[in-house]
mmCIF file of C-alpha atoms and ligand atoms in Angstrom:
data_model
loop_
_atom_site.group_PDB
_atom_site.id
_atom_site.type_symbol
_atom_site.label_atom_id
_atom_site.label_comp_id
_atom_site.label_asym_id
_atom_site.label_seq_id
_atom_site.Cartn_x
_atom_site.Cartn_y
_atom_site.Cartn_z
ATOM 1 C CA MET A 1 38.980 24.792 152.020
ATOM 2 C CA VAL A 2 40.079 25.276 148.414
ATOM 3 C CA MET A 3 42.229 22.160 148.586
ATOM 4 C CA SER A 4 39.393 20.008 149.806
ATOM 5 C CA ALA A 5 37.087 21.365 147.075
ATOM 6 C CA PHE A 6 39.754 20.413 144.537
ATOM 7 C CA LYS A 7 40.152 17.004 146.057
ATOM 8 C CA ASN A 8 36.425 16.428 145.958
ATOM 9 C CA PHE A 9 36.277 17.569 142.368
ATOM 10 C CA PHE A 10 38.911 15.066 141.229
ATOM 11 C CA LYS A 11 37.487 12.350 143.370
ATOM 12 C CA ARG A 12 34.134 12.856 141.678
ATOM 13 C CA ILE A 13 35.616 12.696 138.182
ATOM 14 C CA PHE A 14 37.626 9.638 139.095
ATOM 15 C CA THR A 15 34.615 7.853 140.528
ATOM 16 C CA ASN A 16 32.507 8.776 137.512
ATOM 17 C CA ILE A 17 35.001 7.293 135.082
ATOM 18 C CA PHE A 18 35.370 4.037 136.930
ATOM 19 C CA SER A 19 31.821 3.537 138.062
ATOM 20 C CA GLN A 20 30.475 3.992 134.567
ATOM 21 C CA LYS A 21 28.563 0.820 133.869
ATOM 22 C CA ARG A 22 29.427 -1.251 130.861
ATOM 23 C CA GLU A 23 26.848 -1.322 128.123
ATOM 24 C CA LEU A 24 25.845 -4.943 127.584
ATOM 25 C CA LYS A 25 25.201 -5.979 124.013
ATOM 26 C CA LEU A 26 21.843 -7.730 123.969
ATOM 27 C CA GLY A 27 20.946 -9.442 120.692
ATOM 28 C CA PHE A 28 17.528 -10.618 119.546
ATOM 29 C CA TYR A 29 17.757 -13.732 117.411
ATOM 30 C CA GLY A 30 15.320 -16.208 115.967
ATOM 31 C CA PRO A 31 13.411 -17.391 112.942
ATOM 32 C CA PRO A 32 11.562 -14.858 110.765
ATOM 33 C CA ASN A 33 8.227 -13.529 111.966
ATOM 34 C CA ALA A 34 8.682 -14.643 115.589
ATOM 35 C CA GLY A 35 8.377 -11.124 116.985
ATOM 36 C CA LYS A 36 11.997 -10.024 117.520
ATOM 37 C CA THR A 37 11.395 -6.483 116.306
ATOM 38 C CA SER A 38 8.058 -6.266 118.140
ATOM 39 C CA LEU A 39 9.821 -7.125 121.393
ATOM 40 C CA ALA A 40 12.855 -4.889 120.739
ATOM 41 C CA ASN A 41 10.454 -2.046 119.888
ATOM 42 C CA ARG A 42 8.522 -2.517 123.097
ATOM 43 C CA ILE A 43 11.684 -2.333 125.212
ATOM 44 C CA CYS A 44 13.056 0.669 123.327
ATOM 45 C CA LYS A 45 9.691 2.438 123.460
ATOM 46 C CA ASP A 46 9.376 1.788 127.202
ATOM 47 C CA PHE A 47 12.830 3.104 128.074
ATOM 48 C CA THR A 48 13.781 5.578 125.320
ATOM 49 C CA GLY A 49 10.447 6.561 123.796
ATOM 50 C CA GLU A 50 11.603 5.481 120.342
ATOM 51 C CA GLU A 51 11.171 2.310 118.331
ATOM 52 C CA ILE A 52 13.939 0.388 116.598
ATOM 53 C CA GLY A 53 12.385 -0.812 113.325
ATOM 54 C CA SER A 54 9.378 -1.865 111.307
ATOM 55 C CA VAL A 55 7.184 -4.886 112.010
ATOM 56 C CA SER A 56 5.217 -6.835 109.410
ATOM 57 C CA LYS A 57 3.239 -10.009 108.958
ATOM 58 C CA VAL A 58 5.379 -10.608 105.867
ATOM 59 C CA PRO A 59 8.442 -12.621 106.964
ATOM 60 C CA HIS A 60 11.944 -11.152 106.609
ATOM 61 C CA GLU A 61 10.787 -7.647 107.355
ATOM 62 C CA THR A 62 14.107 -7.004 109.081
ATOM 63 C CA ARG A 63 16.845 -7.594 106.520
ATOM 64 C CA ALA A 64 19.703 -5.663 108.102
ATOM 65 C CA VAL A 65 20.906 -5.568 111.700
ATOM 66 C CA GLN A 66 19.512 -2.543 113.530
ATOM 67 C CA PHE A 67 20.319 -1.348 117.026
ATOM 68 C CA LYS A 68 19.771 1.222 119.713
ATOM 69 C CA GLU A 69 22.507 2.209 122.133
ATOM 70 C CA LYS A 70 22.370 3.285 125.785
ATOM 71 C CA VAL A 71 18.987 1.789 126.538
ATOM 72 C CA GLU A 72 18.641 1.955 130.305
ATOM 73 C CA ILE A 73 16.286 -0.763 131.426
ATOM 74 C CA GLN A 74 14.821 -0.174 134.856
ATOM 75 C CA TYR A 75 13.343 -2.966 136.851
ATOM 76 C CA LYS A 76 12.445 -2.970 140.540
ATOM 77 C CA GLY A 77 14.624 0.053 141.266
ATOM 78 C CA LYS A 78 17.649 -1.359 139.448
ATOM 79 C CA THR A 79 19.017 0.011 136.185
ATOM 80 C CA MET A 80 21.137 -1.691 133.553
ATOM 81 C CA THR A 81 22.371 -0.226 130.295
ATOM 82 C CA PHE A 82 22.090 -2.215 127.090
ATOM 83 C CA LYS A 83 22.809 -1.915 123.425
ATOM 84 C CA ILE A 84 19.694 -3.518 121.930
ATOM 85 C CA ILE A 85 20.428 -5.333 118.685
ATOM 86 C CA ASP A 86 17.595 -6.548 116.461
ATOM 87 C CA THR A 87 18.675 -9.035 113.809
ATOM 88 C CA PRO A 88 17.191 -10.401 110.569
ATOM 89 C CA GLY A 89 15.296 -13.672 110.975
ATOM 90 C CA ILE A 90 17.387 -16.773 110.360
ATOM 91 C CA ALA A 91 16.056 -19.299 107.831
ATOM 92 C CA THR A 92 17.531 -22.273 106.002
ATOM 93 C CA LYS A 93 15.485 -21.686 102.892
ATOM 94 C CA ILE A 94 14.323 -18.383 101.435
ATOM 95 C CA ASP A 95 12.080 -18.654 98.393
ATOM 96 C CA TYR A 96 10.791 -15.510 96.682
ATOM 97 C CA GLU A 97 7.580 -17.353 95.758
ATOM 98 C CA ASP A 98 6.609 -17.357 99.443
ATOM 99 C CA PHE A 99 6.305 -13.571 99.268
ATOM 100 C CA LEU A 100 3.960 -13.599 96.279
ATOM 101 C CA LYS A 101 1.023 -14.605 98.457
ATOM 102 C CA PHE A 102 1.402 -11.286 100.271
ATOM 103 C CA LYS A 103 0.425 -9.494 97.055
ATOM 104 C CA MET A 104 3.986 -8.614 96.243
ATOM 105 C CA LYS A 105 5.170 -8.177 92.661
ATOM 106 C CA LYS A 106 7.641 -10.772 91.387
ATOM 107 C CA LYS A 107 10.480 -8.256 91.113
ATOM 108 C CA GLU A 108 9.927 -6.953 94.635
ATOM 109 C CA ALA A 109 9.644 -10.506 95.988
ATOM 110 C CA LYS A 110 12.939 -11.498 94.359
ATOM 111 C CA GLU A 111 14.665 -8.444 95.789
ATOM 112 C CA ARG A 112 13.252 -9.179 99.243
ATOM 113 C CA ALA A 113 14.516 -12.776 99.029
ATOM 114 C CA ARG A 114 17.975 -11.574 98.001
ATOM 115 C CA GLU A 115 18.159 -9.076 100.862
ATOM 116 C CA ALA A 116 16.771 -11.636 103.324
ATOM 117 C CA THR A 117 19.538 -14.088 102.378
ATOM 118 C CA GLN A 118 22.158 -11.411 102.998
ATOM 119 C CA GLY A 119 20.413 -10.633 106.268
ATOM 120 C CA VAL A 120 20.870 -14.203 107.497
ATOM 121 C CA VAL A 121 24.606 -13.972 106.826
ATOM 122 C CA GLU A 122 24.738 -10.658 108.676
ATOM 123 C CA SER A 123 22.867 -12.065 111.693
ATOM 124 C CA ILE A 124 25.364 -14.905 112.034
ATOM 125 C CA LYS A 125 28.317 -12.528 111.617
ATOM 126 C CA TRP A 126 27.045 -10.320 114.417
ATOM 127 C CA LEU A 127 26.844 -13.270 116.836
ATOM 128 C CA ASP A 128 30.483 -12.788 117.804
ATOM 129 C CA ASP A 129 29.626 -9.287 118.955
ATOM 130 C CA MET A 130 26.958 -10.276 121.483
ATOM 131 C CA ASP A 131 27.320 -10.392 125.260
ATOM 132 C CA VAL A 132 23.925 -12.016 125.816
ATOM 133 C CA VAL A 133 21.207 -13.235 123.457
ATOM 134 C CA VAL A 134 17.450 -13.557 123.612
ATOM 135 C CA ILE A 135 16.091 -16.150 121.214
ATOM 136 C CA VAL A 136 12.569 -15.207 120.230
ATOM 137 C CA LEU A 137 10.346 -18.084 119.135
ATOM 138 C CA ASP A 138 6.758 -18.107 117.962
ATOM 139 C CA SER A 139 5.085 -20.306 120.597
ATOM 140 C CA THR A 140 2.336 -21.312 118.156
ATOM 141 C CA GLU A 141 4.912 -23.128 116.026
ATOM 142 C CA ASN A 142 6.839 -26.344 116.384
ATOM 143 C CA PRO A 143 10.144 -25.500 118.104
ATOM 144 C CA TYR A 144 11.941 -28.628 116.872
ATOM 145 C CA ASN A 145 13.622 -27.416 113.719
ATOM 146 C CA GLN A 146 16.965 -26.893 112.088
ATOM 147 C CA VAL A 147 16.999 -23.117 112.473
ATOM 148 C CA ASN A 148 16.476 -23.114 116.234
ATOM 149 C CA LEU A 149 19.075 -25.819 116.757
ATOM 150 C CA THR A 150 21.567 -23.946 114.591
ATOM 151 C CA ILE A 151 21.107 -20.713 116.521
ATOM 152 C CA ILE A 152 21.430 -22.400 119.912
ATOM 153 C CA GLY A 153 24.414 -24.460 118.748
ATOM 154 C CA ASN A 154 26.180 -21.296 117.612
ATOM 155 C CA LEU A 155 25.567 -19.584 120.937
ATOM 156 C CA VAL A 156 26.704 -22.571 122.994
ATOM 157 C CA ALA A 157 29.901 -22.794 120.918
ATOM 158 C CA ARG A 158 30.597 -19.134 121.695
ATOM 159 C CA ASN A 159 29.684 -19.396 125.383
ATOM 160 C CA ILE A 160 27.056 -16.673 125.072
ATOM 161 C CA PRO A 161 24.324 -16.747 127.758
ATOM 162 C CA VAL A 162 20.858 -17.385 126.309
ATOM 163 C CA LEU A 163 17.282 -16.644 127.308
ATOM 164 C CA ILE A 164 14.451 -18.146 125.294
ATOM 165 C CA VAL A 165 11.315 -16.104 124.784
ATOM 166 C CA ALA A 166 8.161 -17.965 123.768
ATOM 167 C CA ASN A 167 6.267 -15.158 122.081
ATOM 168 C CA LYS A 168 2.624 -14.799 121.019
ATOM 169 C CA ILE A 169 1.137 -16.414 124.142
ATOM 170 C CA ASP A 170 -1.999 -14.362 123.422
ATOM 171 C CA ILE A 171 -2.845 -16.749 120.568
ATOM 172 C CA LYS A 172 -4.972 -19.742 121.507
ATOM 173 C CA LYS A 173 -2.793 -22.425 119.968
ATOM 174 C CA SER A 174 0.316 -21.077 121.699
ATOM 175 C CA ASN A 175 2.151 -23.907 123.453
ATOM 176 C CA LEU A 176 4.623 -22.707 126.064
ATOM 177 C CA LYS A 177 5.073 -26.215 127.496
ATOM 178 C CA LYS A 178 6.276 -27.493 124.157
ATOM 179 C CA ILE A 179 8.972 -24.805 123.978
ATOM 180 C CA GLU A 180 10.044 -25.567 127.541
ATOM 181 C CA ALA A 181 10.197 -29.271 126.732
ATOM 182 C CA ALA A 182 12.291 -28.622 123.631
ATOM 183 C CA PHE A 183 14.900 -26.587 125.523
ATOM 184 C CA PRO A 184 14.968 -27.977 129.068
ATOM 185 C CA GLU A 185 18.393 -26.566 129.882
ATOM 186 C CA TYR A 186 17.375 -22.947 129.220
ATOM 187 C CA ASP A 187 15.245 -20.335 130.916
ATOM 188 C CA VAL A 188 12.053 -19.929 128.911
ATOM 189 C CA VAL A 189 9.704 -16.996 129.434
ATOM 190 C CA GLY A 190 6.303 -16.775 127.744
ATOM 191 C CA ILE A 191 5.241 -13.299 126.610
ATOM 192 C CA SER A 192 3.148 -11.397 124.128
ATOM 193 C CA ALA A 193 5.279 -8.709 122.538
ATOM 194 C CA ARG A 194 2.298 -7.345 120.664
ATOM 195 C CA TYR A 195 0.075 -6.912 123.709
ATOM 196 C CA GLY A 196 2.778 -6.416 126.320
ATOM 197 C CA LYS A 197 1.866 -9.520 128.337
ATOM 198 C CA ASN A 198 4.213 -10.838 131.054
ATOM 199 C CA LEU A 199 6.929 -8.285 130.397
ATOM 200 C CA GLU A 200 7.717 -8.025 134.102
ATOM 201 C CA GLU A 201 8.909 -11.629 134.119
ATOM 202 C CA PHE A 202 10.810 -10.910 130.917
ATOM 203 C CA TYR A 203 12.690 -7.961 132.464
ATOM 204 C CA GLU A 204 13.448 -10.023 135.534
ATOM 205 C CA SER A 205 14.902 -12.755 133.290
ATOM 206 C CA ILE A 206 16.946 -10.188 131.361
ATOM 207 C CA PHE A 207 18.580 -8.970 134.573
ATOM 208 C CA LYS A 208 19.330 -12.556 135.530
ATOM 209 C CA LEU A 209 20.782 -13.193 132.068
ATOM 210 C CA ALA A 210 22.953 -10.064 132.254
ATOM 211 C CA LYS A 211 24.569 -11.401 135.421
ATOM 212 C CA LYS A 212 25.799 -14.430 133.466
ATOM 213 C CA ALA A 213 27.654 -12.260 130.920
HETATM 214 N N1 GTP B 1 -0.586 -12.247 118.108
HETATM 215 C C1 GTP B 1 0.651 -11.787 118.220
HETATM 216 N N2 GTP B 1 1.308 -11.354 117.136
HETATM 217 C C2 GTP B 1 2.577 -10.898 117.291
HETATM 218 C C3 GTP B 1 3.218 -10.876 118.538
HETATM 219 N N3 GTP B 1 4.464 -10.385 118.369
HETATM 220 C C4 GTP B 1 4.590 -10.114 117.059
HETATM 221 N N4 GTP B 1 3.455 -10.401 116.399
HETATM 222 C C5 GTP B 1 3.174 -10.257 114.972
HETATM 223 O O1 GTP B 1 4.021 -11.143 114.257
HETATM 224 C C6 GTP B 1 4.434 -10.545 113.030
HETATM 225 C C7 GTP B 1 5.944 -10.493 112.953
HETATM 226 O O2 GTP B 1 6.445 -9.614 113.940
HETATM 227 P P1 GTP B 1 7.908 -8.972 113.834
HETATM 228 O O3 GTP B 1 8.166 -8.262 115.113
HETATM 229 O O4 GTP B 1 8.049 -8.217 112.569
HETATM 230 O O5 GTP B 1 8.781 -10.314 113.764
HETATM 231 P P2 GTP B 1 10.342 -10.477 113.520
HETATM 232 O O6 GTP B 1 10.788 -11.650 114.317
HETATM 233 O O7 GTP B 1 11.047 -9.181 113.758
HETATM 234 O O8 GTP B 1 10.358 -10.864 111.969
HETATM 235 P P3 GTP B 1 11.557 -10.686 110.877
HETATM 236 O O9 GTP B 1 12.010 -9.264 110.918
HETATM 237 O O10 GTP B 1 10.870 -11.048 109.625
HETATM 238 O O11 GTP B 1 12.606 -11.664 111.229
HETATM 239 C C8 GTP B 1 3.777 -9.167 112.991
HETATM 240 O O12 GTP B 1 2.562 -9.265 112.283
HETATM 241 C C9 GTP B 1 3.526 -8.880 114.474
HETATM 242 O O13 GTP B 1 2.460 -7.968 114.712
HETATM 243 C C10 GTP B 1 2.489 -11.341 119.689
HETATM 244 O O14 GTP B 1 2.954 -11.358 120.822
HETATM 245 N N5 GTP B 1 1.221 -11.790 119.455
HETATM 246 MG MG1 MG B 2 12.195 -8.030 112.531
#
């Protein structure tokens, strides 16, 4: 009796150690203002009750990598654990004058531009750390640009599985087809991070993506 209780006890510990699921590192990448933080916040809020960072209409709001660990995403009775990593928007040109139109003082704008430039470097550095990546694009904007190609090229070179999110489908001039046409070899899912539209399909795609890691 005692022996079998002991045996069960160790068996349970053993099983716990080895069945512990790996935490997949899920990065959110993309140009500034596309909605990376909005989407990361929505996921974190849904499954942990807490947000990850601040959102703003002023580009380069996120200027340092921020993350949340042990986020257990549940979808259709399945659970997967992720480390959600929100990254600074990647841009080829950061000009402090662009911030002045948001009623920012020159000194503050210059500081924001300096931090944003550092942020881009940090985003790229963190790429090596990712298991899977979601590229968030603003579907109201032209997807054919240097930044998007650079991000995708970097991910392909590192063999990191990619999902493309076409965000802001709630806006009239959103053009999901154009994003799909620009990246025919990738899964593209259209969502609205702000209004929580089509998140079911997004979670489904995330589970599919995780399997490729
Ligand atoms: N209409 C609409 N606006 C959105 C949506 N998602 C995000 N936004 C808005 O777009 C702006 C930028 O959102 P963020 O989540 O800060 O974007 P980001 O990609 O994290 O930006 P950076 O941190 O600057 O790289 C904010 O004003 C958001 O409210 C969406 O689905 N629809
Ligand atoms: Mg952000």
